Coordinates of C-alpha atoms in Angstrom, one line a residue:
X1 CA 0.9 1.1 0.4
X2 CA 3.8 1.6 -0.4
X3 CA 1.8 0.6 -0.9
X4 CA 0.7 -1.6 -4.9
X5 CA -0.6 -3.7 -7.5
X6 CA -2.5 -6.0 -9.7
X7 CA -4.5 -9.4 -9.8
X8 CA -6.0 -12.0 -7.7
X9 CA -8.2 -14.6 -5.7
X10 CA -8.7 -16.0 -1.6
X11 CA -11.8 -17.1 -0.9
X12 CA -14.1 -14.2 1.1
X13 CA -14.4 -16.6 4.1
X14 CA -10.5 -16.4 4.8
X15 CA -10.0 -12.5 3.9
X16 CA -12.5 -11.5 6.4
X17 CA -11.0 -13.6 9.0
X18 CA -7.9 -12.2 8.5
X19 CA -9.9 -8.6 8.7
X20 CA -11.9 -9.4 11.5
X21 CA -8.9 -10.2 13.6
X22 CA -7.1 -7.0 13.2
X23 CA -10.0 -5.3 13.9
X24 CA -10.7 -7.1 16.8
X25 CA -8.7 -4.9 18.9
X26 CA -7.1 -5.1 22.1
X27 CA -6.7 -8.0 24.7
X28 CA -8.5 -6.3 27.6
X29 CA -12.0 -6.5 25.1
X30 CA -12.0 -3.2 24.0
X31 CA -10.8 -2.2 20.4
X32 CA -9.2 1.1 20.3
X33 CA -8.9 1.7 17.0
X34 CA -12.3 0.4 15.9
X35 CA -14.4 0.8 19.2
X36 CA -18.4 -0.3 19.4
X37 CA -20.6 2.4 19.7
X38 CA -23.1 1.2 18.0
X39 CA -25.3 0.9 21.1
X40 CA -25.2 4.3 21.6
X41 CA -24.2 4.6 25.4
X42 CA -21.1 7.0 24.1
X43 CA -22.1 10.3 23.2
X44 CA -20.5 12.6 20.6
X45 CA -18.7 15.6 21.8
X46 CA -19.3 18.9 20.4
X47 CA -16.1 19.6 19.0
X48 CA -15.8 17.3 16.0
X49 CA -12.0 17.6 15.4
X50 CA -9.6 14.9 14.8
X51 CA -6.1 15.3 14.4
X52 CA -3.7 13.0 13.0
X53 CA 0.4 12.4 11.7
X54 CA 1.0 11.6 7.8
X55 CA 4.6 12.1 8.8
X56 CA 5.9 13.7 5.1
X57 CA 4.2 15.7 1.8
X58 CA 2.0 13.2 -0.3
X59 CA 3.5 12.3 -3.8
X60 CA 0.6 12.8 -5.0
X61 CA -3.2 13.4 -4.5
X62 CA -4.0 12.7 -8.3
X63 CA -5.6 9.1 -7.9
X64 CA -4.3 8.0 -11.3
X65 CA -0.7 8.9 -10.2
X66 CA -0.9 7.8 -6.4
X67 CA 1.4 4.5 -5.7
X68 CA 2.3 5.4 -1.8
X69 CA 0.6 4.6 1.3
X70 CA 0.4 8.6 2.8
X71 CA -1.0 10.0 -1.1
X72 CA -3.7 7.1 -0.1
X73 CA -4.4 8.0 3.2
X74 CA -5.7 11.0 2.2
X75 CA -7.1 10.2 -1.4
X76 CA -9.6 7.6 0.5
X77 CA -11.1 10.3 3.0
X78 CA -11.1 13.1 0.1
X79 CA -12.3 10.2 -3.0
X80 CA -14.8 7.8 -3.3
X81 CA -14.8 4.7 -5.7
X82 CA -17.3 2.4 -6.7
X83 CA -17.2 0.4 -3.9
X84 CA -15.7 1.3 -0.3
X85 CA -14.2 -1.5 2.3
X86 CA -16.5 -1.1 5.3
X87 CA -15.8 -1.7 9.0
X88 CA -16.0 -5.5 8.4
X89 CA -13.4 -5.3 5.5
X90 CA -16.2 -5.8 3.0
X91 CA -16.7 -4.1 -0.4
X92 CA -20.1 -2.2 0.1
X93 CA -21.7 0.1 -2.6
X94 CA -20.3 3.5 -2.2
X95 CA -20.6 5.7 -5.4
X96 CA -22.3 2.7 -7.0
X97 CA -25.9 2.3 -5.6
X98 CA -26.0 -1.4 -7.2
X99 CA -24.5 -3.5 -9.5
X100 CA -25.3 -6.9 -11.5
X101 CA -23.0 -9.8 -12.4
X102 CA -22.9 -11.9 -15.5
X103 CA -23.3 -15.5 -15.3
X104 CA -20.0 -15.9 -16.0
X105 CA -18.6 -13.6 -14.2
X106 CA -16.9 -11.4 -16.6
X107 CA -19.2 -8.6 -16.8
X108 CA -20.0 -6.2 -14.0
X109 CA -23.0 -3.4 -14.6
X110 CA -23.1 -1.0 -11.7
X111 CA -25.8 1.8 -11.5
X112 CA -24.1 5.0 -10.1
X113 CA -26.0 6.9 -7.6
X114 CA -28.5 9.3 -8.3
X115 CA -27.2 11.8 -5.2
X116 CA -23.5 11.1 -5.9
X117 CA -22.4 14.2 -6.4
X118 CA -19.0 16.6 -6.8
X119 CA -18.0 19.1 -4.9
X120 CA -18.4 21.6 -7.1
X121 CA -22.2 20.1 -7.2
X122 CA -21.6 18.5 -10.6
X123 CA -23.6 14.9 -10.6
X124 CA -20.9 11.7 -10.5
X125 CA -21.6 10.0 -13.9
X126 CA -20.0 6.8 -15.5
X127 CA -18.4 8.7 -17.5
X128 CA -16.4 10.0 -14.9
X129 CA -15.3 6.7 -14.3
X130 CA -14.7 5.6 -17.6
X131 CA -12.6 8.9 -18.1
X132 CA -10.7 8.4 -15.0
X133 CA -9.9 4.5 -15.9
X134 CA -8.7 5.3 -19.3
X135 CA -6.6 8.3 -18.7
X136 CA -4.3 6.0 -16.4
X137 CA -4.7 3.0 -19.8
X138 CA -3.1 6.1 -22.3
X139 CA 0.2 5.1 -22.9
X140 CA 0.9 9.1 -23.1
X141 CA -0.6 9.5 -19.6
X142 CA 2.8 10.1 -17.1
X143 CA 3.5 8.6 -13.8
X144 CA 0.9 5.7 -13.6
X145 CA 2.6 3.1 -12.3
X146 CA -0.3 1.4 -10.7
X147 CA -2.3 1.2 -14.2
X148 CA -1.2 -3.0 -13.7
X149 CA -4.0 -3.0 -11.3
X150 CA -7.1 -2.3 -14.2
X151 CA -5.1 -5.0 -16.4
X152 CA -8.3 -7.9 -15.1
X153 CA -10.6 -5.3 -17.6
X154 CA -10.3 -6.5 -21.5
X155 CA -8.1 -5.1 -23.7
X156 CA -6.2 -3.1 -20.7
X157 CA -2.8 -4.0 -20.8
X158 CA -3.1 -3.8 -24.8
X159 CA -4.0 -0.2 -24.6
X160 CA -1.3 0.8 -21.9
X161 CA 1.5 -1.1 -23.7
X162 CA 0.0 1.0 -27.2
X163 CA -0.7 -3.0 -28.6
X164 CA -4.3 -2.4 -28.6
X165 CA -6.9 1.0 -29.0
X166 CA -8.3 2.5 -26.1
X167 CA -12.0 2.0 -27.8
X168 CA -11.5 -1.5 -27.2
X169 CA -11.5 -1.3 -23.4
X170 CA -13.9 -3.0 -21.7
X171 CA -15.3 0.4 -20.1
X172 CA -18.5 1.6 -21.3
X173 CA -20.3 4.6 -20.0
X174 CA -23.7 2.9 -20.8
X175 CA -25.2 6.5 -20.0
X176 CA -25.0 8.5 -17.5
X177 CA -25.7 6.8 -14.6
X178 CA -24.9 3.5 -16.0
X179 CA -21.6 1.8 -16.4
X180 CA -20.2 -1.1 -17.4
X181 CA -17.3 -3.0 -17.4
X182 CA -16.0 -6.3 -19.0
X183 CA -12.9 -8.6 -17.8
X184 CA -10.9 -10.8 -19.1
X185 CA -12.1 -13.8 -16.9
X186 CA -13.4 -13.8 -13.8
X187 CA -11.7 -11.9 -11.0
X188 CA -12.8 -12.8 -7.8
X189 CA -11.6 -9.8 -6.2
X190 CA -12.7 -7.4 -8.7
X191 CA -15.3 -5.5 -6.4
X192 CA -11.8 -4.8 -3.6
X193 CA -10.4 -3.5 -6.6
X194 CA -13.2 -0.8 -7.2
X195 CA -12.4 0.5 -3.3
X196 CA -8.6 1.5 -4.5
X197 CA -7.5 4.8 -5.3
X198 CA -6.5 3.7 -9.1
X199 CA -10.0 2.7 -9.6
X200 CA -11.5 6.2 -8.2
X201 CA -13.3 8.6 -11.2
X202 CA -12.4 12.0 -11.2
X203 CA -14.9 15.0 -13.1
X204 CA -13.4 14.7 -16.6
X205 CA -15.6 17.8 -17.2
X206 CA -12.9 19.5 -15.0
X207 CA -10.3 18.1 -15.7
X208 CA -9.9 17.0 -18.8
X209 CA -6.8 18.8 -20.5
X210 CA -5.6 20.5 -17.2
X211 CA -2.8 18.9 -16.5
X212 CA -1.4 20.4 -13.0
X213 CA -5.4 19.9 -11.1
X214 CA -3.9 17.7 -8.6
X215 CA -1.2 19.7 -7.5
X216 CA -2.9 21.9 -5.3
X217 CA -6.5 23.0 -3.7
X218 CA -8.2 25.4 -5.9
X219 CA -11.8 25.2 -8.1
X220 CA -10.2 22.4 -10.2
X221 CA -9.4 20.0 -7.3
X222 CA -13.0 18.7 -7.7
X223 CA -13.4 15.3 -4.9
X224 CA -16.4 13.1 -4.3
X225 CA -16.0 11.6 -1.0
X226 CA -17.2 11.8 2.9
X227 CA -14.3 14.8 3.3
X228 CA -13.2 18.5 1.3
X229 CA -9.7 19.3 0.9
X230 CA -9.9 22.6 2.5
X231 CA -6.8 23.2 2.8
X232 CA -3.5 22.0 1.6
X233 CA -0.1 23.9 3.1
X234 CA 3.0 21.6 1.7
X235 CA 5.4 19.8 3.5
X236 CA 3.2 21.4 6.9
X237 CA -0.4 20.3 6.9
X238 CA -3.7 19.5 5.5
X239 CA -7.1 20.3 6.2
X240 CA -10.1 18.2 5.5
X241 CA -13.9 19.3 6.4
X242 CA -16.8 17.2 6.4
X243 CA -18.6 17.0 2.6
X244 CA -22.2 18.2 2.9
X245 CA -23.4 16.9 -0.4
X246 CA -22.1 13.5 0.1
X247 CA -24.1 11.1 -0.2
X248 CA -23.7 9.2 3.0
X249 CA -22.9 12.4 4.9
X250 CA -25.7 11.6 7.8
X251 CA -23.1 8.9 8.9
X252 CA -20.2 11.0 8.6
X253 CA -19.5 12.2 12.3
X254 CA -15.9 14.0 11.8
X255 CA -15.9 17.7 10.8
X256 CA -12.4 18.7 10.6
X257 CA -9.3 16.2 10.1
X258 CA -6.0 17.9 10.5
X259 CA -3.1 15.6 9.0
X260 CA 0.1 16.5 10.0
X261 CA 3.3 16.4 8.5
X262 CA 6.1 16.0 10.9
X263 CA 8.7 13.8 10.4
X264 CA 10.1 13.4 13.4
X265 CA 8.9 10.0 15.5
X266 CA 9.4 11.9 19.1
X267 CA 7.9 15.1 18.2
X268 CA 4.4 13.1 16.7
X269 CA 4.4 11.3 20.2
X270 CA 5.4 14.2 22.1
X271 CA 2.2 16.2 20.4
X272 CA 0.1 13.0 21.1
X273 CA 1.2 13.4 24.6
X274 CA 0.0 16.5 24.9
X275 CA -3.4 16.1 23.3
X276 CA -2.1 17.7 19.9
X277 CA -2.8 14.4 18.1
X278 CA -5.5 12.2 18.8
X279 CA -3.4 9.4 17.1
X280 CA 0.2 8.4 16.4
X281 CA 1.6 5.4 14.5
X282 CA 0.2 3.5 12.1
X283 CA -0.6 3.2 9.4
X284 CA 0.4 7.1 9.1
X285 CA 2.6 7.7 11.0
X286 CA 5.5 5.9 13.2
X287 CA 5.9 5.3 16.9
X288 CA 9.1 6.3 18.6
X289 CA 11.2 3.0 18.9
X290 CA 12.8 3.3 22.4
X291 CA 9.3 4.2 23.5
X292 CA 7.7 0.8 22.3
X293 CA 8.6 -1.4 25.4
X294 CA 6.7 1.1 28.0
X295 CA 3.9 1.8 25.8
X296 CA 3.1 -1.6 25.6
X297 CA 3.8 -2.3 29.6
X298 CA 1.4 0.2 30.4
X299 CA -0.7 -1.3 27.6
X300 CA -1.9 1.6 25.8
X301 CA -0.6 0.4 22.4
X302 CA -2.6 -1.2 20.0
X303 CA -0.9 -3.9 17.4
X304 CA -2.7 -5.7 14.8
X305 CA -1.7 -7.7 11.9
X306 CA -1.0 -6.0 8.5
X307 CA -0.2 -7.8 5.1
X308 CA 2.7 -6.1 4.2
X309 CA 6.5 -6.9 4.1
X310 CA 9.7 -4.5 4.7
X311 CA 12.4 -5.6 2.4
X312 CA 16.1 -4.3 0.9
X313 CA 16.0 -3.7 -3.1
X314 CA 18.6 -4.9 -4.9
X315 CA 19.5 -3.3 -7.9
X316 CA 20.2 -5.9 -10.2
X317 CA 21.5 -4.2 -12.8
X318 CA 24.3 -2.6 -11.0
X319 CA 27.5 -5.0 -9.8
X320 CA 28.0 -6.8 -7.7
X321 CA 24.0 -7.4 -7.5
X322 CA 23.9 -8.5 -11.0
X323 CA 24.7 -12.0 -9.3
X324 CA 22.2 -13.9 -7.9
X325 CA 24.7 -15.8 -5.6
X326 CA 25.8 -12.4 -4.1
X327 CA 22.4 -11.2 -3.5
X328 CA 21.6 -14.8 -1.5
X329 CA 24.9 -14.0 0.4
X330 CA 23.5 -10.4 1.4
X331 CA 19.8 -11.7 2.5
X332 CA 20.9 -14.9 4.1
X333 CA 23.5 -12.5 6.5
X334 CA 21.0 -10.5 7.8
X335 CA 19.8 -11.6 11.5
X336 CA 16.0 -10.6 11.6
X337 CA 14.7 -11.8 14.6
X338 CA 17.7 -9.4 15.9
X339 CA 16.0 -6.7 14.3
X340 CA 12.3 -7.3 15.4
X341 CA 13.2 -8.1 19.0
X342 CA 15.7 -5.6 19.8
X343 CA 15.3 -2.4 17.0
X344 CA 11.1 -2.5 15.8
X345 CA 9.8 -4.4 19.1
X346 CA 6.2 -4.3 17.6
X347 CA 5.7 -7.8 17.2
X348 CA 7.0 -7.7 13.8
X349 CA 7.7 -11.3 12.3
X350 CA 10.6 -12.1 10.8
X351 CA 10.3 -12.7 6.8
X352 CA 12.2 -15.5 4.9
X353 CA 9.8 -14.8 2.0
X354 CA 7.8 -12.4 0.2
X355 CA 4.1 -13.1 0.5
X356 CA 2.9 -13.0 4.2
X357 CA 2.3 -16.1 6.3
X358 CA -1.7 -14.6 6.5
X359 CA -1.7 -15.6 2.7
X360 CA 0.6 -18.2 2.3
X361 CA 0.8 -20.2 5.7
X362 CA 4.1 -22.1 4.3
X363 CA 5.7 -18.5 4.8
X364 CA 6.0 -19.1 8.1
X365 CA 9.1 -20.7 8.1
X366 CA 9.8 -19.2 4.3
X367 CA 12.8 -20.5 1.5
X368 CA 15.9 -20.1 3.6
X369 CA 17.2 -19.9 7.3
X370 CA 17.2 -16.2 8.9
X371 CA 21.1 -15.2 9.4
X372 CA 23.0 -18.4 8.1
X373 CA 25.8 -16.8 7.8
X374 CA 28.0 -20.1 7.2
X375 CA 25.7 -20.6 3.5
X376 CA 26.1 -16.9 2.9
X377 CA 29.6 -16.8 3.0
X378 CA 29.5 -20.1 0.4
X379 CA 27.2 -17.7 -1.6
X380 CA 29.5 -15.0 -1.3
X381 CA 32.7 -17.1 -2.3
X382 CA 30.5 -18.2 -5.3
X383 CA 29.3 -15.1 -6.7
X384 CA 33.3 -13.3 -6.2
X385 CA 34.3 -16.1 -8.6
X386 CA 31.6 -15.8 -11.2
X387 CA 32.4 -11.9 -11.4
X388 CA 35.6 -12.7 -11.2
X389 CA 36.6 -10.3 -7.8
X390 CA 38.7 -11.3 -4.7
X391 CA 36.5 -9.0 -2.3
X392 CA 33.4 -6.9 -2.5
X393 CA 33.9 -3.3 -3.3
X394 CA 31.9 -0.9 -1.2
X395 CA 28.2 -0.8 -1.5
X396 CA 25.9 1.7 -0.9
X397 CA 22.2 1.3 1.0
X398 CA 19.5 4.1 0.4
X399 CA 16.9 4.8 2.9
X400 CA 14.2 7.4 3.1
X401 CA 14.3 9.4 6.6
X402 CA 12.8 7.7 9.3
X403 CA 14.3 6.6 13.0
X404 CA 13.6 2.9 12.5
X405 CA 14.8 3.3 8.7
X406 CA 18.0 4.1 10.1
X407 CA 18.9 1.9 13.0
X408 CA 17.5 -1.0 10.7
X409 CA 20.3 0.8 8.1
X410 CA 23.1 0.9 11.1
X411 CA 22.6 -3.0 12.4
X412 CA 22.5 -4.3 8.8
X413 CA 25.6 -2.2 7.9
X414 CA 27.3 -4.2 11.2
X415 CA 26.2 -7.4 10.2
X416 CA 27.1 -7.5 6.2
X417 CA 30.5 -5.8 7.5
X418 CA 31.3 -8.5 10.0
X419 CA 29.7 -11.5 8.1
X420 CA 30.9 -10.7 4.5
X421 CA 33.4 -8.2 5.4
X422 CA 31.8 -5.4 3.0
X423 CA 32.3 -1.7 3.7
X424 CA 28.9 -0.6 3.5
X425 CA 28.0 3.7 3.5
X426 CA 24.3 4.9 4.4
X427 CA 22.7 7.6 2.2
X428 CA 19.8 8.7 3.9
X429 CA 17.1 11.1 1.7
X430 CA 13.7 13.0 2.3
X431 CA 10.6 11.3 1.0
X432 CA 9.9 12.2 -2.2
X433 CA 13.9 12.6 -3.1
X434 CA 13.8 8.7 -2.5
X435 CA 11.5 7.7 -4.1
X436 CA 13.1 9.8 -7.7
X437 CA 16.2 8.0 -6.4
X438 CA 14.5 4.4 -6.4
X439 CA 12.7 4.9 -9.8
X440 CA 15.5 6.6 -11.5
X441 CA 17.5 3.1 -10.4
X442 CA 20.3 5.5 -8.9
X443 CA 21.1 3.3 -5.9
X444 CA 22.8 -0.1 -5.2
X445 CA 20.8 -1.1 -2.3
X446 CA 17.3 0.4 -1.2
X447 CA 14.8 0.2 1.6
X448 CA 11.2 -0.7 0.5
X449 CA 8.3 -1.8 1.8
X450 CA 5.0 -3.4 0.3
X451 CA 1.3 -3.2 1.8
X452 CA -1.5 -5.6 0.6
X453 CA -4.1 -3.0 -1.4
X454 CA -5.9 -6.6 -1.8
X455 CA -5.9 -9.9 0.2
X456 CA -4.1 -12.1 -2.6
X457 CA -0.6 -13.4 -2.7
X458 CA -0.8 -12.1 -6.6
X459 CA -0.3 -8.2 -5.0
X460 CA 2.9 -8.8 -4.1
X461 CA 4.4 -10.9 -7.1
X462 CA 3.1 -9.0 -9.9
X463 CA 5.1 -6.1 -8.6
X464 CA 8.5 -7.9 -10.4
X465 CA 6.9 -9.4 -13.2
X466 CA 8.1 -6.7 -15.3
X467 CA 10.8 -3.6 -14.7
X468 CA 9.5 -0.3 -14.3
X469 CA 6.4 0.6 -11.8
X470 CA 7.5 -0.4 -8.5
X471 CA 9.6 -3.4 -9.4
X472 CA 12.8 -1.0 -8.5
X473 CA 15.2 -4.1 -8.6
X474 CA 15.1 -4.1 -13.0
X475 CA 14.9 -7.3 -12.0
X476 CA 12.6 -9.6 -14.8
X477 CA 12.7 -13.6 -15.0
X478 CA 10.2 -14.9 -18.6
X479 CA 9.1 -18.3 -16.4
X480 CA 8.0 -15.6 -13.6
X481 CA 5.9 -13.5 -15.8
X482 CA 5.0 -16.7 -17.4
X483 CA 3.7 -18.2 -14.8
X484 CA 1.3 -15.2 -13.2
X485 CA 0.0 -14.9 -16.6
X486 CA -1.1 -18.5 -16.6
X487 CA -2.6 -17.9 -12.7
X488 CA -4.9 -15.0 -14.1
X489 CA -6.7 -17.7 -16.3
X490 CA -7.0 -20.7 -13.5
X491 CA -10.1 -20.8 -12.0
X492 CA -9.2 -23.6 -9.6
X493 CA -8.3 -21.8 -6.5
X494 CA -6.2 -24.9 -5.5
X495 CA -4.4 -25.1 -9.2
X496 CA -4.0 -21.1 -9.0
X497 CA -2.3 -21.3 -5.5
X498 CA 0.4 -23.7 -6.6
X499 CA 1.2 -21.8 -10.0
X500 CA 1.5 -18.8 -7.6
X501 CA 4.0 -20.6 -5.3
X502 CA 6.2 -22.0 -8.1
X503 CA 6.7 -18.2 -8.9
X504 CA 7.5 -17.2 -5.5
X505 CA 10.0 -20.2 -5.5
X506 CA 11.7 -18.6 -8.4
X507 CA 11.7 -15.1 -7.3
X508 CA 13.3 -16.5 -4.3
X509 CA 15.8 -19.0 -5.9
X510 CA 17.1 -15.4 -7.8
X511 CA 16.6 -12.9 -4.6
X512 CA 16.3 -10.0 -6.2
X513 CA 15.7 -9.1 -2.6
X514 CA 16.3 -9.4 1.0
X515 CA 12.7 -9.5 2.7
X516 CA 13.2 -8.5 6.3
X517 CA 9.9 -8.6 8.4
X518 CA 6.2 -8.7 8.1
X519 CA 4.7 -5.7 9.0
X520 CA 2.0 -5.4 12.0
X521 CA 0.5 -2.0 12.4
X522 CA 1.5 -0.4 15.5
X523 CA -0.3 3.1 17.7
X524 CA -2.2 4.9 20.4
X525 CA -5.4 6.9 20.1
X526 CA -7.2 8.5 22.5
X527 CA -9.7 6.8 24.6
X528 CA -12.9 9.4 23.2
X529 CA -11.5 8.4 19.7
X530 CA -14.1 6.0 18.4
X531 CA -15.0 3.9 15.3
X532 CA -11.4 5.3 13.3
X533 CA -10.4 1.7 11.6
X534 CA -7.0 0.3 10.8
X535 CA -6.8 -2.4 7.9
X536 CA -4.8 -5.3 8.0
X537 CA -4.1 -3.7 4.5
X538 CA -2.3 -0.6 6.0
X539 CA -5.6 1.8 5.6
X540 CA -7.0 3.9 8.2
X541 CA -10.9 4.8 7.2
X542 CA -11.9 7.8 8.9
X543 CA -15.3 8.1 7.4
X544 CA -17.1 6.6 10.5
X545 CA -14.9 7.7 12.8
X546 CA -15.7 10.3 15.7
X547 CA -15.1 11.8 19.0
X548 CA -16.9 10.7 22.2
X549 CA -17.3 13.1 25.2
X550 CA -14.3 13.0 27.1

């Protein structure tokens, strides 16, 4: 999350191994982030408070304009979609009570509950969702760059690119409590795609025509899931209470989530420390770098896998990253296991591709050699003479504040100006600045990142099939595009793997970008925290969580 996205198909069996075993937990048989209570020898303590780091202000907590990992750390403790991933990573009926699939497997019917309701005590209808799901389809509707990931329902990328009507959709509030939904062809990960926050209704009887009702807490931020929005102090904290009129609420333990917004790596663990937090690191939040090698001595830190690469942006509209062979010469000079052993130390892998080895095993070893600096300085030579320069002017990389942002920044910097003899300036800015920086395309070089929101390798290379969303490189290639078009319509999982793979060979014959590591999730949590889980997706789901007596 930062991370997210659009289309695709694993078989079950492998995405819930790859669940299972970052769930699993820690190596002395005890998972801390996602302990078993379910005997019930642990007892709940009387103060239901748990307190957590989202490290900076969410974008936004308007699920139609969400596209970061902190807006959807909150949006899924706050919303509720049709379906919720459970503690097992399965899609289980949340908001929908049931649901029926065609023989084909194109059309979905889901029966909404009858005790879903708002908290402003209006019922959750279908209508809620079909409002929801076609407000982000309007091609007037701003700042929806996730609407790619409703483009598997018919006639949805027609209506968003204004080629087709919005009453063609294939969203139909049936009645009230009934809706369904038609695709394009079947979409075997349709029902994951429910759980995200694109997919989650919001009371059009509320909202419809108030445009600011996501921008704060007041009578119009109407949610439907296991937690309130109580409070909501920017850029300092928010407050979530338990929902009483949710429908699951007898299994919701929590009664008060503080999320936190500091910044600063060595004050969250400093406040962990001292029993402010009852959590620090991932996925919301970030462990203090030099503090990683004790942590993990004394083994009280918790790493698990997480789908999700770290990557540099080129902007490839802007010289001299306009040239593919100077882009090669700038990823192919970076020394990433440097990085992972000596700056993230959290088991991080380094990445020589852009879909993770848990999806494609070949990306392992990934298109090139890490820090070849020998081929990148033939690159290098190549590209000068295409744009006809004798050196590289200075370049610019943008970060977003963050400790291992910026040593990651620093020890690139070193290597690009000893191996290609750049000069190369840091520009460091808050958040949200960034991220107007990134989409405004006002940057040479930029930091990104990119977590699963579904198990499928097409997450990750839809985001470049076309400029604009979060493809922040401009960078666009027709045989690309082409060829994830063609994989939405093989239903041969085989077939559909290798169309995906000759697009990832073209996207990294052209490096638009230099992918730096695979992500793992890295933190500590308290010993009485119990049942909180951590996604190999980069979600935390507090709805199950609790506090034991301690």
């Amino acid at each position: 999350m930062n991370w997210k996205k659009g289309s695709l198909l694993l078989t079950l069996v492998f995405a819930m191994s790859i669940f299972l075993a970052a769930c699993g937990g820690d190596s002395d048989g005890e998972s801390k982030g996602a302990s078993d209570s379910s005997d019930g020898s642990t007892g709940q303590a009387a103060d239901q408070t748990f307190n957590i780091n989202i490290k900076s202000e969410p974008p936004s907590l308007h699920p139609g304009k969400a596209t970061d990992s902190t807006s959807g750390a909150v949006l899924n403790q706050t919303f509720e979609g049709l379906m919720r991933i459970n503690q097992d990573g399965e899609a289980e009926p949340a908001m929908a009570e049931s649901y029926e699939v065609s023989d084909d497997q194109t059309k979905y019917t889901f029966k909404i509950r009858e005790d879903a309701k708002w908290s402003n005590g209006d019922p959750v209808t279908a209508q809620d969702f079909e409002y929801a799901w076609k407000w982000v389809l309007n091609p007037e509707s701003p700042d929806t760059d996730y609407a790619y990931q409703l483009y598997v329902i018919k006639g949805a990328e027609a209506a968003k690119t204004s080629e087709g009507s919005l009453d063609d959709v294939g969203i139909t509030a049936k009645d009230d409590k009934t809706l369904v939904v038609e695709l394009d062809q079947p979409t075997p990960y349709f029902l994951d795609l429910t759980a995200f926050y694109t997919y989650f209704p919001v009371n059009h009887k509320v909202v419809d025509g108030v445009d600011d009702w996501a921008q704060d807490v007041g009578e119009n931020y109407v949610t439907n899931g296991p937690f309130l929005m109580e409070s909501w102090e920017h850029k300092n904290q928010i407050v979530l209470k338990k929902n009483p009129d949710y429908w699951d609420a007898e299994n919701v333990k929590l009664e008060t989530v503080n999320m936190y917004m500091i910044d600063d790596e060595n004050t969250e663990l400093q406040m962990y420390e001292s029993s402010e937090l009852d959590w620090a690191g991932s996925p919301t939040g970030s462990i203090p770098l030099a503090a990683i090698p004790a942590l993990k001595q004394e083994g009280t830190l918790n790493v698990s896998p997480l789908a999700g690469v770290y990557y540099y942006a080129f902007n490839t509209e802007k010289e001299p990253f306009n040239n593919a062979n100077i882009r090669k010469a700038f990823a192919l000079s970076i020394n990433r296991e440097g990085i992972v052993k000596s700056i993230t130390k959290g088991e991080q892998q380094p990445a020589m591709a852009l879909v993770p080895p848990s999806i494609f095993e070949e990306n392992n070893e990934g298109y090139f050699k890490d820090n070849d600096v020998e081929k990148a300085k033939e690159y290098l030579q190549k590209g000068l003479d295409e744009l006809g320069l004798d050196k590289l002017p200075k370049i610019s990389v943008t970060y977003n504040t963050s400790e291992s942002h910026a040593a990651i920044a620093q020890a690139i910097q070193d290597m690009w100006r000893e191996n290609l003899g750049v000069d190369v300036e840091l520009n460091n800015e808050e958040w949200n600045v960034f991220l107007d920086t990134m989409g405004e395309g006002n940057f040479q070089v930029g930091r990104m990142g990119w977590n699963a929101d579904f198990n499928d390798a097409i997450n990750f290379l839809e985001i470049f099939q076309s400029v604009g969303g979060n493809n922040y490189t401009n960078w666009e290639n027709e045989e690309y595009a082409s060829l994830l078009e063609k994989s939405k319509t093989e239903t041969d999982p085989a077939a559909r793997r290798d169309i995906l793979r000759q697009a990832e060979q073209i996207f990294m014959d052209e490096m638009p970008i230099a992918p730096i590591y695979f992500y793992t999730n890295v933190w500590l949590n308290k010993d009485y925290v119990k049942d909180v889980t951590v996604s190999p997706l980069g979600t935390i789901q507090l709805k199950w969580g609790y506090i034991a007596e301690h």
